[in-house]
Amino acid sequence: MLGLLLLVPAIFLDPVNGYKNGKVTESCRSMKPGHGHPSQSLPSPYTVTVDKSKFSTGDQIKVTLSGSSAFKGFLIQARDTADLSGDAVGSFTLVDHYVSQLLNCGEIKGSAVSHTSKSGKLKVEVVWNVPSNAPPAVQFFATVLQHYDTYWVKMPGPIISMGNSTPIPTQTTSTVELTTESPVLRKPFSSNGCGSTKSCLRDPIGCDPETDPKCYFLSFTSEGYSVLFELSGPTEGYVSFALSHDKWMGNDDVYLCVRTDEYVNINPGYVTGRTHPTLDSQDTLTNMAWRFSDGVIQCMFRRKIRVPAVQDRFNLDRSYYIFLADGKAEHGMVHKHQHQPLISSEKKYITSSPENLNGSRSPFIIKVHGALMLVAWMTAVSIGVIVARFLKPLWPVSTLFGQKIWFQVHRILMSSTVLLTCVAFILPFVYRGGWSKHAGAHPFLGCTVMALAVLQLVMAIFRPHPNTPRRLIFNWAHWGTGTISRIIAVVAMFLGMDLPALNLPDPWDTLLLSGFVTWHVLTELLLELHNLFIIRKAKNVKDDEVEIIDSTLGETEGHIIKQIVLTVYICGNIAFLTAFLDAINCI
């Protein structure tokens, strides 16, 4: 069973390739990174050189890309000088497999070379193989990426020609992209008109970005054939929103406002799976404006309701879930959002009548996971342990379905714990689609608790008879496994409350759980002292003669005290549980 539990996360592991590993075949024709930033207009510090100026069929030409400063990414191709916008020609052979890799551009295998990682490089060498159908003249081109927002596209390199032929004059290529800076907004957005003239999604609910610098704000207003969007949030990196057909990240239409130094770049993009968004051209956006002040990023833009020429831009006359997220950005490259995105509770027609939208940063399935684990390990386990450990004397001979009452109560509560844990254990894997790489130690502790809970159930089913010699071994093993699992479960709860997917209010959640742990420990300590007092009074034995597992001497006294303690403890336990469940429901 333990092996099976450890295997479950591995089954769901699904590696995702990003552009940092050089798989840039989508850029074969344009040689332009999909980063949403313009190519540099300043002279490039990088050059492309070759070791020959003439070639014949079957020759190998050494091509070197180098520069005065390190670069992270690159793409090298050879093009026919008569058709520089056409497909790459010839193929390459790698010199260093650790820094470069072959790509298939067009129908030719290995017709381009790119990086294998984003590590810094000063020089890259490759070999170009002259094909049998080589054109009379070939020119080499390279795209070089220094940072995510700093790159030079399709830098022209040397021209080499076949034999004694005269090179065909090259076509003019331009790598300079002119951009017009968007106007700067003069003041923060306002929540005036939310629900009456514009739809708004806000966090906290009802906040006003004009007066609250911690307000995350998105509004949209349908005007004729277009929609005006306003987006702002307290962040130093980026703030964004996405339109999605479901509440899962992936295949979404995204709009990002990314801070680069003192400028905010506004770009549409598209997300495929749980990866960085692929940024698109700003051509679909108009009336763009931005502002960065006091740690708050604002941006505004207008977009047509329908953009049939761009497949990744969703039609705005349909309903979508709306995601609102923020995070860090470095050199214009966005990183994973700092906390769980705010997701609208229901789908919204972007062009429908204005309304105030509600949302949550915690997915429903994660809320259920947290609630089930709390019910299992705060209430069911705690009461079940106290009943079995201290309250056997309350029902010395009474039975329920053929078993003593205390045993039936203990068995029902512990079986419920295992059942609830099993259901809750599966939910995060369903939500994440596999193992979460960003949850720290919590999933490892959760797997351990799951394994110990199942082990406890198996041991209980095959427990030896009370009068056999092996019963003492079972008692200690049962007590030890249960105690360890409860301790680990408490640690997992402390860690899980602050994970992005749940993120209960700080420091309230830590103080409340600490209060519960203190409450439970004091209750057990009180009952343990009471047990000790009764045993000493009844038998007058020494401390070292008291049994650890099954102290049942002097059962005729103290029943009322135990009943009072149990009642008060259950009421307190339920109060703590209710507070947590209410907090989960409110986030």
Coordinates of C-alpha atoms in Angstrom, one line a residue:
M1 CA 0.0 0.0 0.0
L2 CA 2.9 2.4 0.8
G3 CA 4.5 1.6 -2.5
L4 CA 1.2 2.3 -4.3
L5 CA 0.8 5.7 -2.5
L6 CA 4.3 6.7 -3.4
L7 CA 3.7 5.6 -7.0
V8 CA 0.6 7.8 -7.5
P9 CA 2.4 11.1 -7.7
A10 CA 4.9 9.6 -10.2
I11 CA 2.1 8.5 -12.5
F12 CA 0.9 12.0 -12.8
L13 CA 4.2 13.7 -13.4
D14 CA 4.2 15.4 -16.7
P15 CA 7.3 17.4 -17.8
V16 CA 6.6 20.6 -19.7
N17 CA 9.0 22.1 -22.2
G18 CA 9.3 25.9 -22.3
Y19 CA 11.3 28.2 -24.6
K20 CA 14.2 28.2 -22.1
N21 CA 15.2 24.8 -23.4
G22 CA 15.4 26.0 -27.0
K23 CA 12.3 24.3 -28.5
V24 CA 11.5 27.2 -30.7
T25 CA 10.3 25.6 -33.9
E26 CA 7.3 28.0 -33.8
S27 CA 9.7 30.8 -34.6
C28 CA 11.4 29.0 -37.6
R29 CA 10.0 31.3 -40.3
S30 CA 10.1 34.7 -38.5
M31 CA 13.1 33.9 -36.2
K32 CA 11.3 36.2 -33.7
P33 CA 10.8 35.1 -30.0
G34 CA 7.2 35.2 -28.8
H35 CA 8.1 37.4 -25.9
G36 CA 5.9 40.4 -26.8
H37 CA 8.7 42.9 -26.8
P38 CA 10.2 44.7 -29.8
S39 CA 13.6 43.8 -31.1
Q40 CA 16.5 46.0 -30.2
S41 CA 17.2 48.9 -32.5
L42 CA 20.7 49.5 -31.1
P43 CA 23.7 47.8 -32.8
S44 CA 24.1 44.2 -31.7
P45 CA 27.2 43.2 -29.6
Y46 CA 27.1 39.8 -31.4
T47 CA 28.4 38.7 -34.7
V48 CA 28.2 35.6 -37.0
T49 CA 31.3 34.5 -38.8
V50 CA 32.2 31.6 -41.1
D51 CA 35.5 29.9 -42.0
K52 CA 34.9 29.9 -45.8
S53 CA 33.5 32.3 -48.3
K54 CA 33.1 29.7 -51.1
F55 CA 31.5 26.3 -51.0
S56 CA 30.9 23.2 -53.0
T57 CA 28.3 20.4 -52.7
G58 CA 29.1 18.3 -49.6
D59 CA 31.4 20.9 -48.0
Q60 CA 31.2 21.7 -44.3
I61 CA 31.3 25.3 -43.2
K62 CA 32.1 26.3 -39.6
V63 CA 29.7 28.9 -38.3
T64 CA 30.5 30.9 -35.1
L65 CA 28.2 33.1 -33.1
S66 CA 30.1 35.2 -30.5
G67 CA 29.9 38.5 -28.6
S68 CA 31.3 40.7 -26.0
S69 CA 28.7 39.8 -23.4
A70 CA 26.9 36.6 -22.5
F71 CA 23.7 35.6 -24.2
K72 CA 21.0 33.1 -23.1
G73 CA 19.3 32.0 -26.2
F74 CA 19.9 31.9 -30.0
L75 CA 18.6 30.6 -33.3
I76 CA 20.9 30.1 -36.3
Q77 CA 19.7 29.4 -39.9
A78 CA 21.0 29.6 -43.5
R79 CA 18.8 31.2 -46.1
D80 CA 18.9 31.4 -49.9
T81 CA 19.9 35.0 -50.7
A82 CA 17.3 35.0 -53.5
D83 CA 14.5 34.3 -51.0
L84 CA 15.5 35.5 -47.5
S85 CA 11.9 35.1 -46.2
G86 CA 11.8 31.5 -47.3
D87 CA 12.6 28.3 -45.5
A88 CA 16.0 27.5 -44.1
V89 CA 18.4 25.6 -46.4
G90 CA 21.0 22.9 -45.6
S91 CA 21.5 21.2 -42.3
F92 CA 23.8 21.6 -39.3
T93 CA 26.0 19.3 -37.3
L94 CA 26.6 20.1 -33.6
V95 CA 30.0 20.8 -32.1
D96 CA 28.9 21.0 -28.5
H97 CA 25.8 19.1 -27.6
Y98 CA 25.6 20.7 -24.1
V99 CA 24.9 24.2 -25.4
S100 CA 23.2 23.7 -28.8
Q101 CA 20.6 21.4 -30.4
L102 CA 19.2 20.8 -33.8
L103 CA 15.7 21.9 -34.9
N104 CA 13.7 20.8 -37.9
C105 CA 12.5 24.0 -39.7
G106 CA 10.3 23.2 -42.7
E107 CA 10.9 19.8 -44.2
I108 CA 14.7 19.7 -43.6
K109 CA 16.0 17.8 -40.6
G110 CA 18.5 19.8 -38.6
S111 CA 18.1 22.9 -40.6
A112 CA 18.4 25.2 -37.6
V113 CA 20.3 25.3 -34.3
S114 CA 19.1 26.7 -31.0
H115 CA 20.1 26.7 -27.3
T116 CA 19.5 23.9 -24.8
S117 CA 19.2 26.0 -21.7
K118 CA 19.2 29.7 -20.6
S119 CA 22.7 29.5 -19.1
G120 CA 25.0 32.3 -20.3
K121 CA 27.2 31.7 -23.4
L122 CA 29.9 33.8 -25.0
K123 CA 30.4 31.7 -28.1
V124 CA 28.6 28.9 -30.0
E125 CA 30.2 26.9 -32.9
V126 CA 28.2 24.7 -35.3
V127 CA 28.9 23.2 -38.7
W128 CA 26.7 23.9 -41.8
N129 CA 26.5 21.0 -44.3
V130 CA 26.1 22.1 -47.9
P131 CA 23.2 20.2 -49.5
S132 CA 23.2 18.7 -52.9
N133 CA 20.6 21.2 -54.1
A134 CA 22.3 24.2 -52.6
P135 CA 21.4 27.6 -54.1
P136 CA 24.2 29.7 -55.7
A137 CA 24.5 31.9 -52.6
V138 CA 23.6 31.5 -48.9
Q139 CA 23.4 34.0 -46.1
F140 CA 23.5 33.1 -42.4
F141 CA 21.1 34.7 -39.9
A142 CA 21.0 34.6 -36.1
T143 CA 18.5 35.7 -33.5
V144 CA 20.3 36.3 -30.1
L145 CA 18.5 36.8 -26.8
Q146 CA 20.4 38.5 -24.0
H147 CA 17.4 38.8 -21.6
Y148 CA 13.8 38.0 -22.0
D149 CA 13.0 41.6 -23.2
T150 CA 16.4 42.2 -24.8
Y151 CA 17.1 40.5 -28.1
W152 CA 18.2 41.0 -31.7
V153 CA 16.0 39.3 -34.4
K154 CA 17.4 37.8 -37.6
M155 CA 20.8 39.5 -37.5
P156 CA 22.4 39.3 -41.0
G157 CA 25.6 37.3 -41.1
P158 CA 28.1 36.6 -43.9
I159 CA 27.2 35.5 -47.4
I160 CA 28.9 32.6 -49.0
S161 CA 28.6 31.5 -52.6
M162 CA 29.1 28.3 -54.6
G163 CA 32.4 28.0 -56.5
N164 CA 33.2 31.0 -58.7
S165 CA 29.6 32.1 -59.0
T166 CA 28.7 35.7 -58.3
P167 CA 26.5 36.1 -55.3
I168 CA 22.9 37.3 -56.0
P169 CA 22.3 40.7 -54.4
T170 CA 20.6 40.2 -51.1
Q171 CA 17.2 41.4 -50.2
T172 CA 16.9 44.1 -47.7
T173 CA 16.0 42.9 -44.2
S174 CA 15.1 45.0 -41.3
T175 CA 15.4 44.0 -37.6
V176 CA 14.2 47.3 -36.2
E177 CA 10.6 47.4 -34.8
L178 CA 9.3 50.9 -34.2
T179 CA 7.0 51.2 -31.2
T180 CA 4.9 54.0 -29.9
E181 CA 4.8 54.4 -26.1
S182 CA 1.3 54.3 -24.6
P183 CA 0.0 57.4 -22.8
V184 CA 0.5 57.5 -19.0
L185 CA -2.7 57.5 -16.8
R186 CA -2.9 60.5 -14.5
K187 CA -4.8 58.9 -11.5
P188 CA -5.9 55.5 -10.1
F189 CA -9.0 53.8 -11.4
S190 CA -12.3 54.1 -9.5
S191 CA -14.9 51.7 -8.5
N192 CA -17.6 54.2 -9.2
G193 CA -20.0 52.7 -11.7
C194 CA -19.3 49.1 -10.7
G195 CA -22.5 47.1 -11.3
S196 CA -24.3 50.0 -13.1
T197 CA -22.1 51.2 -15.9
K198 CA -19.3 48.6 -15.9
S199 CA -18.7 45.0 -14.6
C200 CA -16.1 44.7 -11.9
L201 CA -14.1 41.9 -10.3
R202 CA -12.3 42.9 -7.1
D203 CA -10.2 41.5 -4.2
P204 CA -11.0 42.2 -1.4
I205 CA -14.7 42.3 -2.3
G206 CA -16.0 45.8 -2.7
C207 CA -12.6 47.5 -2.6
D208 CA -11.9 50.8 -4.4
P209 CA -8.5 51.1 -6.1
E210 CA -8.8 54.9 -5.9
T211 CA -8.6 54.8 -2.1
D212 CA -7.2 51.3 -1.3
P213 CA -3.6 50.6 -2.7
K214 CA -4.1 46.9 -1.9
C215 CA -7.1 46.5 -4.1
Y216 CA -6.9 44.1 -7.1
F217 CA -9.3 45.5 -9.7
L218 CA -10.6 44.6 -13.1
S219 CA -13.4 46.4 -14.9
F220 CA -14.8 46.1 -18.4
T221 CA -17.4 48.1 -20.3
S222 CA -19.0 47.2 -23.6
E223 CA -19.1 50.2 -26.0
G224 CA -20.4 49.5 -29.5
Y225 CA -18.2 47.0 -31.2
S226 CA -15.4 47.0 -28.6
V227 CA -14.8 46.5 -24.9
L228 CA -12.8 48.8 -22.6
F229 CA -10.7 47.1 -19.9
E230 CA -9.2 48.6 -16.8
L231 CA -6.8 46.5 -14.7
S232 CA -4.7 47.3 -11.6
G233 CA -3.1 45.7 -8.6
P234 CA -0.4 46.1 -6.0
T235 CA 2.7 44.4 -7.5
E236 CA 6.2 45.3 -8.7
G237 CA 6.2 42.8 -11.6
Y238 CA 3.0 42.2 -13.5
V239 CA -0.8 42.1 -13.2
S240 CA -2.9 40.1 -15.6
F241 CA -6.3 38.7 -16.3
A242 CA -7.4 35.7 -18.4
L243 CA -10.6 34.5 -20.1
S244 CA -11.1 30.8 -19.7
H245 CA -13.7 28.2 -20.6
D246 CA -13.2 26.5 -17.2
K247 CA -11.6 27.0 -13.8
W248 CA -8.4 25.3 -14.9
M249 CA -5.3 27.1 -16.2
G250 CA -4.6 26.3 -19.8
N251 CA -5.9 27.2 -23.3
D252 CA -6.8 30.7 -22.1
D253 CA -6.8 34.2 -23.6
V254 CA -4.5 36.3 -21.4
Y255 CA -3.8 40.0 -21.1
L256 CA -0.7 41.2 -19.2
C257 CA 0.5 44.5 -17.9
V258 CA 4.3 43.9 -17.3
R259 CA 6.5 46.4 -15.7
T260 CA 9.9 46.9 -17.3
D261 CA 11.9 49.5 -15.3
E262 CA 9.6 52.5 -15.2
Y263 CA 7.5 51.4 -18.2
V264 CA 4.5 49.1 -18.3
N265 CA 4.2 46.9 -21.4
I266 CA 0.7 45.8 -22.4
N267 CA 0.3 42.6 -24.3
P268 CA -2.2 39.9 -25.2
G269 CA -1.1 36.3 -25.0
Y270 CA -2.2 32.7 -24.9
V271 CA -1.6 30.0 -22.3
T272 CA -1.3 26.4 -23.2
G273 CA -1.3 24.2 -20.1
R274 CA 0.6 25.3 -17.0
T275 CA 3.3 27.2 -18.9
H276 CA 4.4 30.7 -19.4
P277 CA 2.1 32.7 -21.7
T278 CA 3.1 33.1 -25.3
L279 CA 2.8 36.8 -25.9
D280 CA 1.2 38.1 -29.1
S281 CA 1.3 41.4 -31.0
Q282 CA -0.4 44.5 -29.6
D283 CA -2.2 45.0 -33.0
T284 CA -5.5 43.8 -31.5
L285 CA -5.4 46.4 -28.7
T286 CA -6.1 50.1 -29.0
N287 CA -6.3 53.1 -26.6
M288 CA -3.6 51.7 -24.4
A289 CA -2.5 53.6 -21.3
W290 CA -0.7 52.7 -18.1
R291 CA 0.6 54.0 -14.8
F292 CA 3.0 52.7 -12.2
S293 CA 2.9 54.6 -8.8
D294 CA 3.4 53.6 -5.2
G295 CA 3.8 49.9 -6.0
V296 CA 0.6 49.7 -8.0
I297 CA 0.5 48.8 -11.7
Q298 CA -2.4 50.1 -13.8
C299 CA -3.2 49.6 -17.5
M300 CA -6.1 50.3 -19.7
F301 CA -6.9 49.2 -23.3
R302 CA -9.7 48.6 -25.7
R303 CA -10.3 45.5 -27.8
K304 CA -12.8 44.6 -30.5
I305 CA -15.5 42.2 -29.6
R306 CA -14.5 39.9 -32.4
V307 CA -11.0 39.4 -33.9
P308 CA -11.5 36.7 -36.5
A309 CA -8.0 37.1 -37.9
V310 CA -6.4 36.0 -34.6
Q311 CA -7.3 32.6 -33.5
D312 CA -6.1 33.0 -29.9
R313 CA -8.2 36.1 -29.2
F314 CA -11.6 34.9 -27.8
N315 CA -14.8 36.5 -28.9
L316 CA -16.1 38.8 -26.2
D317 CA -19.8 38.1 -26.8
R318 CA -19.5 34.8 -25.1
S319 CA -19.2 33.7 -21.4
Y320 CA -16.0 32.9 -19.7
Y321 CA -14.5 32.4 -16.2
I322 CA -12.2 35.4 -15.4
F323 CA -8.8 34.9 -13.8
L324 CA -7.0 37.8 -12.1
A325 CA -3.4 37.2 -11.2
D326 CA -0.1 39.0 -10.4
G327 CA 3.5 38.1 -9.8
K328 CA 7.1 38.9 -10.3
A329 CA 8.8 39.9 -13.6
E330 CA 12.4 40.1 -14.6
H331 CA 13.6 41.8 -17.8
G332 CA 10.0 41.7 -19.0
M333 CA 9.6 37.9 -18.4
V334 CA 6.8 37.0 -16.1
H335 CA 7.2 34.4 -13.4
K336 CA 4.7 32.2 -11.7
H337 CA 2.0 34.2 -9.9
Q338 CA 2.8 34.8 -6.2
H339 CA -0.5 33.5 -5.0
Q340 CA -3.5 31.7 -6.3
P341 CA -5.3 33.7 -9.0
L342 CA -8.7 35.2 -8.2
I343 CA -11.3 33.2 -10.2
S344 CA -14.8 34.4 -10.8
S345 CA -17.4 32.2 -9.2
E346 CA -19.5 32.0 -12.4
K347 CA -19.0 32.5 -16.1
K348 CA -19.7 36.0 -17.3
Y349 CA -20.7 37.3 -20.8
I350 CA -18.2 40.1 -21.3
T351 CA -20.7 42.2 -23.3
S352 CA -23.7 41.6 -21.1
S353 CA -25.2 44.0 -18.6
P354 CA -22.8 45.4 -15.9
E355 CA -22.6 43.6 -12.6
N356 CA -20.4 43.1 -9.5
L357 CA -18.6 39.7 -9.9
N358 CA -17.7 37.5 -7.0
G359 CA -14.6 35.4 -7.0
S360 CA -12.3 33.2 -4.9
R361 CA -8.6 32.5 -4.8
S362 CA -9.1 29.0 -3.6
P363 CA -10.4 26.4 -6.0
F364 CA -13.5 24.6 -4.7
I365 CA -11.8 21.2 -4.9
I366 CA -8.9 22.4 -2.7
K367 CA -11.5 23.8 -0.2
V368 CA -13.1 20.4 0.0
H369 CA -9.6 18.8 0.5
G370 CA -8.9 21.1 3.4
A371 CA -12.3 20.7 5.0
L372 CA -12.2 16.9 4.8
M373 CA -8.7 16.8 6.3
L374 CA -9.7 19.1 9.2
V375 CA -12.8 17.1 9.9
A376 CA -10.8 13.9 9.9
W377 CA -7.7 15.0 11.9
M378 CA -9.1 17.7 14.1
T379 CA -12.3 16.1 15.2
A380 CA -12.8 12.5 14.3
V381 CA -9.3 11.3 15.3
S382 CA -9.1 13.5 18.4
I383 CA -12.4 12.4 19.8
G384 CA -11.8 8.8 18.8
V385 CA -8.4 8.7 20.7
I386 CA -9.8 10.3 23.8
V387 CA -12.8 7.8 23.9
A388 CA -10.5 4.8 23.6
R389 CA -7.8 6.1 25.9
F390 CA -9.8 7.5 28.8
L391 CA -13.5 6.8 28.6
K392 CA -13.8 3.0 28.6
P393 CA -15.1 3.0 32.2
L394 CA -18.1 5.0 31.2
W395 CA -19.6 2.0 29.5
P396 CA -18.1 -1.1 31.3
V397 CA -20.7 -3.6 30.1
S398 CA -23.0 -1.8 27.7
T399 CA -22.8 -3.0 24.1
L400 CA -23.8 -1.7 20.7
F401 CA -24.2 -4.2 17.8
G402 CA -22.4 -6.9 19.8
Q403 CA -19.4 -4.8 20.8
K404 CA -18.7 -2.4 23.8
I405 CA -19.9 1.1 23.1
W406 CA -16.5 2.7 23.5
F407 CA -15.1 0.3 20.9
Q408 CA -17.8 1.0 18.4
V409 CA -17.5 4.8 18.8
H410 CA -13.7 4.5 18.4
R411 CA -14.0 2.2 15.4
I412 CA -16.6 4.4 13.7
L413 CA -14.5 7.6 14.2
M414 CA -11.3 6.0 13.1
S415 CA -12.8 4.3 10.0
S416 CA -14.3 7.7 9.1
T417 CA -10.9 9.3 9.4
V418 CA -9.4 6.8 7.0
L419 CA -12.3 7.2 4.6
L420 CA -12.2 11.0 4.7
T421 CA -8.4 11.0 4.3
C422 CA -8.5 8.8 1.3
V423 CA -11.0 11.0 -0.5
A424 CA -9.2 14.2 0.5
F425 CA -5.8 12.7 -0.5
I426 CA -7.0 12.2 -4.1
L427 CA -8.4 15.7 -4.7
P428 CA -5.2 17.7 -5.0
F429 CA -3.9 15.2 -7.6
V430 CA -7.1 15.6 -9.5
Y431 CA -6.8 19.4 -9.3
R432 CA -3.1 19.7 -10.2
G433 CA -3.2 16.9 -12.7
G434 CA -0.2 15.3 -10.9
W435 CA 2.3 16.1 -8.2
S436 CA 2.6 19.7 -7.1
K437 CA 6.2 21.0 -7.3
H438 CA 5.4 24.2 -5.5
A439 CA 3.8 22.9 -2.3
G440 CA 6.9 22.3 -0.3
A441 CA 6.8 19.5 2.3
H442 CA 3.1 19.5 2.6
P443 CA 2.4 16.8 -0.1
F444 CA 5.2 14.6 1.3
L445 CA 3.7 14.8 4.8
G446 CA 0.2 14.1 3.4
C447 CA 1.4 11.0 1.7
T448 CA 3.0 9.8 4.9
V449 CA -0.2 10.5 6.9
M450 CA -2.2 8.6 4.2
A451 CA 0.2 5.6 4.4
L452 CA 0.1 5.5 8.3
A453 CA -3.7 5.8 8.3
V454 CA -4.1 2.8 6.0
L455 CA -1.5 0.9 8.1
Q456 CA -3.5 1.6 11.2
L457 CA -6.6 0.2 9.6
V458 CA -4.8 -2.9 8.5
M459 CA -3.3 -3.5 11.9
A460 CA -6.7 -3.0 13.6
I461 CA -8.3 -5.5 11.2
F462 CA -5.7 -8.2 12.0
R463 CA -5.2 -7.4 15.7
P464 CA -4.5 -10.4 17.9
H465 CA -6.8 -11.6 20.6
P466 CA -6.5 -9.7 23.9
N467 CA -5.3 -12.8 25.8
T468 CA -2.5 -13.6 23.4
P469 CA 1.2 -12.7 24.0
R470 CA 1.3 -10.7 20.8
R471 CA -1.4 -8.3 22.0
L472 CA 1.1 -6.2 23.9
I473 CA 3.2 -5.7 20.7
F474 CA 0.0 -4.7 18.8
N475 CA -1.0 -2.2 21.6
W476 CA 2.4 -0.4 21.4
A477 CA 2.5 -0.5 17.6
H478 CA -1.1 0.8 17.3
W479 CA -0.4 3.6 19.8
G480 CA 2.9 4.5 18.3
T481 CA 1.7 4.6 14.7
G482 CA -1.4 6.6 15.7
T483 CA 0.6 9.1 17.7
I484 CA 3.1 9.7 14.9
S485 CA 0.4 10.0 12.3
R486 CA -1.4 12.6 14.4
I487 CA 1.8 14.7 14.9
I488 CA 2.6 14.6 11.2
A489 CA -1.0 15.5 10.3
V490 CA -0.8 18.6 12.6
V491 CA 2.4 19.7 10.9
A492 CA 0.9 19.2 7.5
M493 CA -2.1 21.3 8.5
F494 CA 0.1 24.1 9.7
L495 CA 1.9 24.1 6.3
G496 CA -1.2 23.5 4.2
M497 CA -3.1 26.5 5.6
D498 CA -0.5 28.9 4.0
L499 CA -0.1 27.3 0.6
P500 CA -1.3 29.5 -2.3
A501 CA -4.2 27.2 -3.2
L502 CA -5.8 27.8 0.2
N503 CA -3.9 30.6 2.0
L504 CA -6.1 31.2 5.1
P505 CA -5.7 34.6 6.7
D506 CA -2.4 35.2 8.5
P507 CA -1.7 35.1 11.4
W508 CA -5.2 34.1 12.4
D509 CA -5.0 30.6 11.0
T510 CA -1.7 29.8 12.8
L511 CA -3.0 31.2 16.1
L512 CA -6.3 29.3 15.8
L513 CA -4.6 25.9 15.0
S514 CA -2.1 26.5 17.8
G515 CA -5.1 27.1 20.1
F516 CA -6.6 23.9 19.1
V517 CA -3.4 21.9 19.7
T518 CA -3.1 23.5 23.1
W519 CA -6.7 22.7 23.9
H520 CA -6.3 19.1 22.9
V521 CA -3.0 18.6 24.8
L522 CA -4.5 20.1 28.0
T523 CA -7.5 17.9 27.7
E524 CA -5.4 14.7 27.4
L525 CA -3.1 15.9 30.2
L526 CA -6.1 16.6 32.5
L527 CA -7.6 13.2 31.8
E528 CA -4.2 11.5 32.2
L529 CA -3.8 13.1 35.7
H530 CA -7.4 12.2 36.6
N531 CA -6.7 8.6 35.6
L532 CA -3.5 8.5 37.6
F533 CA -5.3 9.9 40.6
I534 CA -8.1 7.3 40.4
I535 CA -5.6 4.4 39.9
R536 CA -3.5 5.5 42.9
K537 CA -6.5 5.9 45.0
A538 CA -7.9 2.5 44.1
K539 CA -4.8 0.4 44.1
N540 CA -2.2 2.6 45.8
V541 CA 0.4 1.6 43.3
K542 CA 3.7 3.2 42.3
D543 CA 4.0 5.3 39.2
D544 CA 6.1 2.7 37.4
E545 CA 3.4 0.1 37.8
V546 CA 0.8 2.0 35.8
E547 CA 0.1 0.5 32.4
I548 CA 0.7 2.8 29.5
I549 CA -1.9 1.4 27.0
D550 CA -4.8 0.1 29.0
S551 CA -5.2 1.8 32.4
T552 CA -8.6 0.6 33.6
L553 CA -8.2 0.3 37.3
G554 CA -10.5 2.2 39.7
E555 CA -13.2 2.5 37.1
T556 CA -16.0 3.1 39.7
E557 CA -14.9 6.7 40.5
G558 CA -14.7 9.9 38.4
H559 CA -17.3 9.1 35.8
I560 CA -19.0 12.4 36.1
I561 CA -15.7 14.3 35.8
K562 CA -14.9 12.4 32.6
Q563 CA -18.4 13.0 31.2
I564 CA -18.0 16.8 31.8
V565 CA -14.5 16.9 30.3
L566 CA -15.7 14.9 27.2
T567 CA -18.7 17.2 26.7
V568 CA -16.6 20.4 27.1
Y569 CA -13.9 19.0 24.9
I570 CA -16.3 18.1 22.1
C571 CA -18.0 21.5 22.2
G572 CA -14.6 23.2 22.0
N573 CA -13.4 20.9 19.2
I574 CA -16.5 21.6 17.2
A575 CA -16.0 25.4 17.8
F576 CA -12.5 25.3 16.4
L577 CA -13.6 23.1 13.5
T578 CA -16.5 25.5 12.7
A579 CA -14.2 28.5 12.7
F580 CA -11.8 26.8 10.2
L581 CA -14.6 25.6 7.9
D582 CA -16.2 29.1 7.9
A583 CA -12.8 30.6 7.0
I584 CA -12.4 28.1 4.1
N585 CA -15.9 29.0 2.9
C586 CA -15.2 32.7 2.9
I587 CA -11.9 32.7 1.0

